[in-house]
Coordinates of C-alpha atoms in Angstrom, one line a residue:
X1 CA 28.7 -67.1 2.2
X2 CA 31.3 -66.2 4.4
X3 CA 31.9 -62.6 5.6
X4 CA 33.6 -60.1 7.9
X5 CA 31.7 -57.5 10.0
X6 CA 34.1 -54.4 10.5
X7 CA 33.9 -50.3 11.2
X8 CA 35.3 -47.1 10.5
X9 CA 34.7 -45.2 13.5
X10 CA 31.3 -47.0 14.4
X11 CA 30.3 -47.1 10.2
X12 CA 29.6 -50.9 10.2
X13 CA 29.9 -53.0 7.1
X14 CA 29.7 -56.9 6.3
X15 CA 32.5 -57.2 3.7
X16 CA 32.2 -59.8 0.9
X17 CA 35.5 -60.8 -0.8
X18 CA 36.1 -63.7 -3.2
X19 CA 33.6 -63.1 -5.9
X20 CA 33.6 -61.8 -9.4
X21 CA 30.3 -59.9 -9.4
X22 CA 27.2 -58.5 -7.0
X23 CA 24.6 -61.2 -6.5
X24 CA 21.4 -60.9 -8.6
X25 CA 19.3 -60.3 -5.5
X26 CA 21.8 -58.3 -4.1
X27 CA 19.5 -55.3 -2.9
X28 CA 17.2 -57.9 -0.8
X29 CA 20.3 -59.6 0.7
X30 CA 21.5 -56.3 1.9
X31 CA 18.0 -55.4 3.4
X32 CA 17.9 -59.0 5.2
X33 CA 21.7 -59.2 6.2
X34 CA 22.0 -55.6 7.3
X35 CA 18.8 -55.7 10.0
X36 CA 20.0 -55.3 13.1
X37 CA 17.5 -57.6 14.7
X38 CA 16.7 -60.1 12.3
X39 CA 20.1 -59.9 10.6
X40 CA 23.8 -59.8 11.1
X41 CA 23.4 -55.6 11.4
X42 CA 25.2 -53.3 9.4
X43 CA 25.0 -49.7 8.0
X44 CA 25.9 -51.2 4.6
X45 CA 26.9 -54.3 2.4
X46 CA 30.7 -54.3 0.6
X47 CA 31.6 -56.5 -1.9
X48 CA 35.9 -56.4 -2.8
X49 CA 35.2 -57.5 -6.5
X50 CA 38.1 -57.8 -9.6
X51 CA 38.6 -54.1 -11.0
X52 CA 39.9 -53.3 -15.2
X53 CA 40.9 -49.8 -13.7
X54 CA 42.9 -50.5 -10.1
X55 CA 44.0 -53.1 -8.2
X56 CA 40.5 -54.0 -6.6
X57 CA 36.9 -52.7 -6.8
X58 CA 34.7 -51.5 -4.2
X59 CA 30.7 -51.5 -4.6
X60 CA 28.3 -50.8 -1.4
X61 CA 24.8 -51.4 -1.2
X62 CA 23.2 -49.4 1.8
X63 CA 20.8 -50.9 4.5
X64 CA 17.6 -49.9 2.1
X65 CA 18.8 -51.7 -0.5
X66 CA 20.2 -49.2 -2.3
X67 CA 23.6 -48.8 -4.3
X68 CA 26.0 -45.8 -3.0
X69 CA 28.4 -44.3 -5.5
X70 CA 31.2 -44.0 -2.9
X71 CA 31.8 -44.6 1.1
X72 CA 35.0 -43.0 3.0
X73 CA 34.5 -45.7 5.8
X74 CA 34.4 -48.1 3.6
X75 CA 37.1 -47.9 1.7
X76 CA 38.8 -47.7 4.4
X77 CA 37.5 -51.1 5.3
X78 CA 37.8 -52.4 2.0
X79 CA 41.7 -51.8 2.5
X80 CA 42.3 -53.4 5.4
X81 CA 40.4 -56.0 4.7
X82 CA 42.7 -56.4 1.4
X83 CA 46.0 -56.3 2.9
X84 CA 45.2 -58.2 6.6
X85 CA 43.8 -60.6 4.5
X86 CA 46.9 -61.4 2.0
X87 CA 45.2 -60.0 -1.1
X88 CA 48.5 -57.9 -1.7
X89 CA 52.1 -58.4 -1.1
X90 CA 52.9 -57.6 2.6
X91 CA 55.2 -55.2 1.8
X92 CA 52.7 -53.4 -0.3
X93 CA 51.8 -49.9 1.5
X94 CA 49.7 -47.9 -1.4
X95 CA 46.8 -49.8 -3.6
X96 CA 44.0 -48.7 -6.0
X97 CA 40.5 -49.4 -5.0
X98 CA 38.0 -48.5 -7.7
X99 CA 34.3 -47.0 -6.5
X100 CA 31.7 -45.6 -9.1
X101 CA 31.5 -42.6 -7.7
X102 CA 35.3 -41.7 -8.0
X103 CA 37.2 -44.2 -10.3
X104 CA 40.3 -45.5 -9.0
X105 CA 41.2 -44.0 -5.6
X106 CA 44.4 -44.3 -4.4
X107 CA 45.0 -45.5 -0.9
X108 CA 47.8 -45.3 1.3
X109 CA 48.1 -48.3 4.2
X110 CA 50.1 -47.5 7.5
X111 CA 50.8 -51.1 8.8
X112 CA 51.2 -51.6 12.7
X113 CA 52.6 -55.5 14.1
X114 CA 51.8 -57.2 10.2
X115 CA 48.0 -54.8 10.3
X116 CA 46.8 -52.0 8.2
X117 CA 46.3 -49.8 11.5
X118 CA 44.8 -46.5 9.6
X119 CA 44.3 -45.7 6.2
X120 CA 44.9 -42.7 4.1
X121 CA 42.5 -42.1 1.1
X122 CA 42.6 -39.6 -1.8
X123 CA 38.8 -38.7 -2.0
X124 CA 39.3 -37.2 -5.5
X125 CA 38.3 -33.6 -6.5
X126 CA 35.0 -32.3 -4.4
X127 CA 31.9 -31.3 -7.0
X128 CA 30.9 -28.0 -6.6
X129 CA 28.7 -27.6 -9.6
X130 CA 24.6 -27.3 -8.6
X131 CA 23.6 -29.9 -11.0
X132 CA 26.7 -32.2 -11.2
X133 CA 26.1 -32.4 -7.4
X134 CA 23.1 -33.1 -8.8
X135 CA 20.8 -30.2 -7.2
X136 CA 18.2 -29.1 -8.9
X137 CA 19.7 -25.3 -8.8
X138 CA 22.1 -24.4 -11.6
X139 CA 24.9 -22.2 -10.2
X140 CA 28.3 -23.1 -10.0
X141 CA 28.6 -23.4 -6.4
X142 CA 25.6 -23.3 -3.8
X143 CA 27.2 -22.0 -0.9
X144 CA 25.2 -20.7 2.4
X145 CA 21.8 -21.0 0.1
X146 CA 18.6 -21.1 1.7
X147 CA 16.4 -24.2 1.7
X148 CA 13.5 -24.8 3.9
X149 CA 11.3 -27.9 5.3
X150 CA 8.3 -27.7 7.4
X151 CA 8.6 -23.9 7.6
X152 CA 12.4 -24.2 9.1
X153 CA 14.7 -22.4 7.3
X154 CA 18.0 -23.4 7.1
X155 CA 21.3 -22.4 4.9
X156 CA 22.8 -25.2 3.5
X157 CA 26.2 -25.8 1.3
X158 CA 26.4 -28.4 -1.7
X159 CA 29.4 -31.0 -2.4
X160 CA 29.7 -34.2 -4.2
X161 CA 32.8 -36.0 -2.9
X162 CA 31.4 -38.7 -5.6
X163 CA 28.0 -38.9 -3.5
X164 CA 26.0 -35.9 -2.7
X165 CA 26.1 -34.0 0.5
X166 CA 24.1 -30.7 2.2
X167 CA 26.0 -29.5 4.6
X168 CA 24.1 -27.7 7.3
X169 CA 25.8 -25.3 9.8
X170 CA 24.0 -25.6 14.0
X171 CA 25.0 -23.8 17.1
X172 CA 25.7 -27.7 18.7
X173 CA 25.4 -30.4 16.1
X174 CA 26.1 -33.1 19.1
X175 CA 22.8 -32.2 20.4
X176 CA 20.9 -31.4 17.2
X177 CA 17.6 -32.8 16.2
X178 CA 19.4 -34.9 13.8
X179 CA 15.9 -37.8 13.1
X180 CA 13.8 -34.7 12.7
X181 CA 15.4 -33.0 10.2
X182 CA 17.9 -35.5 8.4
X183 CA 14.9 -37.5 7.0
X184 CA 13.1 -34.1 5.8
X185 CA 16.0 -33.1 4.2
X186 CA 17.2 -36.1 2.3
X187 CA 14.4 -36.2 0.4
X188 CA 13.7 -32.5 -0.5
X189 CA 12.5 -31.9 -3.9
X190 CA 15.9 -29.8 -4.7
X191 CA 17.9 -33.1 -4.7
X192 CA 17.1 -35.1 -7.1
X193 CA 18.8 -38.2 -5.7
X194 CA 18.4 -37.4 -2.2
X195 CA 21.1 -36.2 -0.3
X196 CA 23.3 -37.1 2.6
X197 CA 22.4 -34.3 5.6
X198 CA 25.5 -32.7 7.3
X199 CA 25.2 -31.2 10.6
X200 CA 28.4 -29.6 11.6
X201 CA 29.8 -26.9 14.5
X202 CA 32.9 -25.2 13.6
X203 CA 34.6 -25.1 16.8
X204 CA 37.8 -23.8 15.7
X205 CA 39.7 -23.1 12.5
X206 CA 41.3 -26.8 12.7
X207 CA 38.5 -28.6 14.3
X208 CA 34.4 -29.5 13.2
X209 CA 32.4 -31.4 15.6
X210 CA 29.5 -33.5 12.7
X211 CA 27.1 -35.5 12.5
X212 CA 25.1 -37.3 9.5
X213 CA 22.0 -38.7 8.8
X214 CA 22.8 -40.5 5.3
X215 CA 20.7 -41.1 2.4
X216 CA 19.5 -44.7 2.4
X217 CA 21.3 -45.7 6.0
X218 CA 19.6 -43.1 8.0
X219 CA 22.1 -41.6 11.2
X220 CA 25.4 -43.4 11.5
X221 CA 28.0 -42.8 13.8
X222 CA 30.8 -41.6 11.0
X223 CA 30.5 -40.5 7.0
X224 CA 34.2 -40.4 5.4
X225 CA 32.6 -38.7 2.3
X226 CA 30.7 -35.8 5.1
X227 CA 33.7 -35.4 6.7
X228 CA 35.4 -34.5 3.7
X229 CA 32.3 -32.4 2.5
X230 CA 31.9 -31.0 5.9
X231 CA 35.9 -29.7 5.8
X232 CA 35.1 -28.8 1.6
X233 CA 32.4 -26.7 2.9
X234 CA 33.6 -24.8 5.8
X235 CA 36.5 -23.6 3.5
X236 CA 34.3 -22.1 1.1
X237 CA 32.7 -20.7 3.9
X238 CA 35.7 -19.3 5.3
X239 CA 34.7 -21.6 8.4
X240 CA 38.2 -23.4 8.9
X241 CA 41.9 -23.7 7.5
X242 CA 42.1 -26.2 4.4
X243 CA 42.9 -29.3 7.0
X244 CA 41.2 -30.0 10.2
X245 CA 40.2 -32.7 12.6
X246 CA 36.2 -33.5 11.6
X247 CA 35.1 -35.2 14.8
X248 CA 31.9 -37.8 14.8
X249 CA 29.9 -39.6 16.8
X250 CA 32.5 -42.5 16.7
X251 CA 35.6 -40.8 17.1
X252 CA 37.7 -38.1 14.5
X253 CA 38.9 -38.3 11.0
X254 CA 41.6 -35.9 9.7
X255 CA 40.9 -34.1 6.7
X256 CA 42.9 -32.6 4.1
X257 CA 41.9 -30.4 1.2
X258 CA 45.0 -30.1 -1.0
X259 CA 45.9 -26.8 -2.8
X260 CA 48.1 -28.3 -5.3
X261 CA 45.4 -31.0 -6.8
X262 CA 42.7 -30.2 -5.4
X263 CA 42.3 -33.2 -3.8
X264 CA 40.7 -34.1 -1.0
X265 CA 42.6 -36.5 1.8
X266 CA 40.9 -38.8 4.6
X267 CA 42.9 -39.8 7.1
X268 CA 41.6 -42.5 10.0
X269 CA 41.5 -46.1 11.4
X270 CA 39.6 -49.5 10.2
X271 CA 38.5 -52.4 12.1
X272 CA 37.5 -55.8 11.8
X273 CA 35.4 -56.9 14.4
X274 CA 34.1 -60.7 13.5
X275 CA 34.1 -63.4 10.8
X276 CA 31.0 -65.4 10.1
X277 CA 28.8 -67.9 7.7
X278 CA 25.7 -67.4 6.2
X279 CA 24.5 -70.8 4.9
X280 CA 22.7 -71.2 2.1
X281 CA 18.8 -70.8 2.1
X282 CA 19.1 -69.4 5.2
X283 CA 16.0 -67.2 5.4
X284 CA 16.1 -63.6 7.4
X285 CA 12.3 -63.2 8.4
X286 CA 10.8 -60.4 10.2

């Protein structure tokens, strides 16, 4: 099995292209192969597979073994990986990636010396509905609502961008207890399929310093889909402007949430790091 280890903003993925469908054991694979000690190590698994609604299709499998719905680092990923790998024309500069979580996405390529150099994304319409989210609180947007864990009470907003997200607001989320609280949190009875755990700072109306511990991958250094909940959710606060800079652990991502479609926009880079084999019946043991 060949593959290609790459990153948006520290979000590390082994892409899979040229095959038609997941593996059977997929979920086990992605355990073994994403370890980072007894593995290749990665924060997820993509596989670029044929797509009946766009051009390609995009499914992740997180380092626990489960499936995400949608990834904003990966896609990004996913699209390099597409056009610096010939899958497209060359002259090619917008593509359609389908995810489960959002359908087709459309994706916008700026190409630097014959490389897609950073990626533009539309993230589709955020969900604000409780239970479309899903939460298990029925109001039509859950905004600054209270939810507590080990007698800590904090005030959380709820967006789907595709993939849940609890966006918690911190007087300095680069220092925040982030392995504390993000487990506690992801698994709290009011989400019923866990939840990925935004901690954010506004620090001005066009900037948010972030940072995420996400369901079924635990703290990574970026989250393209808590970015764009993170900049969803400090509008409805009346936090920021409706674009801003969302900076992570691994560097910034430029969000934009449109008032004409209601779209949301991701804006930042992709890189390939290495290309490698996996030969078959090659055991991972711990």
């Amino acid at each position: 099995m060949n593959f290609t280890k790459m990153h948006g903003l520290g979000n590390d993925f082994i892409v899979i292209a040229g095959t038609n469908r997941l593996p059977e054991d997929v979920s086990s694979l992605a355990v073994k192969l994403c370890s980072r000690h007894f593995g290749i190590g990665a924060d997820g698994l993509v596989y670029i597979l044929p797509s009946d609604k766009a051009d390609f299709q995009m499914r992740i499998i997180n380092s626990d073994g489960s499936e995400a719905e949608q990834c904003g680092n990966a896609i990004r990923c996913a699209a390099k990986y597409i056009y610096d790998h010939g899958m497209v024309n060359p002259r090619t500069t917008e593509i359609a990636i389908e995810t489960i979580g959002a359908g087709a996405q459309r994706v916008q390529l700026n190409v630097k010396n014959g490389k897609a150099d950073t990626v533009r994304v539309d993230m589709g319409e955020p969900i604000l509905q409780g239970e479309r989210i899903p939460t298990a609180i029925a109001l039509d947007r859950i905004v600054n609502h209270p939810i507590s864990a080990d007698g800590q009470e904090f005030r959380f907003t709820a967006v789907s961008m595709g993939n849940p997200h609890c966006v918690i607001y911190v007087e300095d989320a680069k220092s925040f207890d982030l392995h504390t609280w993000g487990p506690k949190l992801e698994v709290h009875p009011l989400f019923p399929n866990k939840i990925n755990v935004e901690f954010a700072t506004v620090q001005s109306r066009g900037r948010i310093d972030m940072r995420v511990w996400e369901r079924g991958a635990g703290p990574t250094l970026a989250c393209g889909t808590g970015a764009c909940a993170t900049l969803v959710a400090s509008v409805l606060n009346g936090l920021t402007d409706r674009s801003a800079v969302v900076s992570l652990q691994g560097g910034d991502l430029f969000i934009e949430w449109n008032e004409t479609d209601n779209h949301v926009y991701m804006t930042g880079p992709a890189r390939e790091v290495f290309h490698g084999c996996v030969k078959e019946g090659l055991t991972f043991e711990a």
